[in-house]
Amino acid sequence: MEPVSLIAVTVIGHDRPGIIADATAGLAGLGLNLEDSTMTLLRGHFAMMLICSGDRSPGEVEEALAPLTADGRLQVSAAAVPDEDAADVLGRRPYVLTVHGGDRPGIVSAVTRVVAAAGGNITDLTTRLAGDLYVAVAEVDLPGDADADAVAGQLRDAGARLGVGVTLRPQETDVL
Amino acid sequence: MSIADWTEADLGVPGRVLTVVRAPDPVLSAPSPLVDPADPEVVQLAADLVATMRVSPGCVGLAACQVGVAAHVFAVDVSRHPKTRTTHGTFVLCNAEVVEATRKEKGREGCMSVPDLTGDVKRATRLTVRGLLPGSGEELTVETDAFEARALQHEIDHCAGFLFLDRVAGAHAVFPRQTYL
Ligand SMILES: [Zn+2]
């Protein structure tokens, strides 16, 4: 198998101290560089995704990380991914979208469909279920020529049909 | 009168402790109508908000919609909070609005109506608010800063049908509330 330059790795499963230390040590042992990574707890489950670079195959990565999966409570996968150009954000404007309401199926898909129809791209998304309350917060890039007030109105309408509150507001960035 | 001299005794009615409603109750997501500050029901509501705020640990403000009443009224008292600089003690305002807001800073907020989550919200740290005292209906202008400014903006948002969740800074600005015992 051809060596690849970029490998996407996901680690998900039972949380315990030391997972990140073990996983990154395995990658460093192969001479791979950690590029972007994100890790969180989802309903108490450890969840990490990362992109690393170096001349290794996904199979070698999975083999190096195999000790993590030894007790059967963590899953690790590695896959080659192509180099992506940075998204063309020229002229796009960042917004923050909040949805909150009672938990019911289809909230995120209905709201994100409106964003997609307006040419908006979601660059980050967190959803939380806290008791009966369902909350989604998304960061959205809208095209420069999009009518943000009109999109906000469409989002409120979509929310009203689902009985949830939806707000869209410009994301404020301070450069210090 | 100066708002710092106001106490709930000025209302002349004892407050009752009410149940605080939680999201996703729809009363929290709708704008509350303006009120007549002299209406005896509004005066009673003001006393109830103060009484409910007092018995709730860590509560520095409570809006009428949080006790299930759609009315543009809230109580605030940040005097015992460590992040407070200026404080006007306990007070209740009807139909309050922001007159001027400057110098935004990010801070972590919680809410009795969203007990399981907190969020980072940018709020003005210099604030001027105008509102009416319950009972007399006297119009007051409150100039404040720091944590009292944050509390007032949070409560005025409640009256407009917004939660702090509608103001969080981004997708990584909402957190499960952790209780470390
Ligand atoms: Zn609140």
Coordinates of C-alpha atoms in Angstrom, one line a residue, chain A residues 38 96 98-103 124-126 128 130-135 137-139 165-167 169 171-174, chain B residues 23-25 28-29 104 113-117 122 161-176 178:
Chain A
T38 CA -10.9 18.0 18.5
V96 CA -24.1 32.2 15.3
T98 CA -29.1 29.0 18.4
V99 CA -32.0 26.5 18.5
H100 CA -33.7 25.6 21.7
G101 CA -36.8 23.8 22.6
G102 CA -38.4 20.5 23.5
D103 CA -36.6 17.4 22.2
D124 CA -19.1 24.2 13.7
L125 CA -22.0 22.6 15.5
T126 CA -22.7 21.5 19.1
R128 CA -26.9 19.2 23.8
A130 CA -30.3 18.6 29.0
G131 CA -33.3 17.0 30.6
D132 CA -36.2 17.9 28.3
L133 CA -34.3 20.8 26.8
Y134 CA -32.7 20.3 23.4
V135 CA -30.1 23.0 22.4
V137 CA -25.6 26.1 18.5
A138 CA -24.1 26.4 15.1
E139 CA -21.6 28.7 13.5
G165 CA -36.9 29.1 19.3
V166 CA -34.3 30.0 16.6
T167 CA -32.1 33.0 16.6
R169 CA -27.0 36.8 14.9
Q171 CA -20.6 36.5 15.3
E172 CA -18.5 39.1 16.9
T173 CA -14.7 38.7 16.5
D174 CA -12.3 40.9 18.4
Chain B
A23 CA -36.9 25.7 29.3
P24 CA -38.5 24.5 27.0
D25 CA -41.5 26.1 28.6
L28 CA -39.7 31.7 28.3
S29 CA -39.5 32.1 24.5
K104 CA -18.6 44.3 25.8
S113 CA -34.6 28.2 34.0
V114 CA -31.8 26.4 32.2
P115 CA -30.3 24.6 35.2
D116 CA -28.1 22.1 33.4
L117 CA -26.2 24.4 31.1
K122 CA -20.6 38.9 25.5
G161 CA -38.3 36.2 25.1
F162 CA -34.5 35.4 24.9
L163 CA -32.4 33.0 27.0
F164 CA -28.6 33.3 27.3
L165 CA -28.5 30.4 24.9
D166 CA -29.7 32.9 22.2
R167 CA -26.7 35.0 22.9
V168 CA -23.8 32.5 23.3
A169 CA -20.6 33.4 21.4
G170 CA -20.3 30.2 19.3
A171 CA -20.7 26.4 19.1
H172 CA -18.1 25.9 21.8
A173 CA -19.6 28.4 24.2
V174 CA -22.3 26.1 25.8
F175 CA -21.3 23.9 28.7
P176 CA -22.9 21.3 30.9
Q178 CA -20.7 20.7 36.5

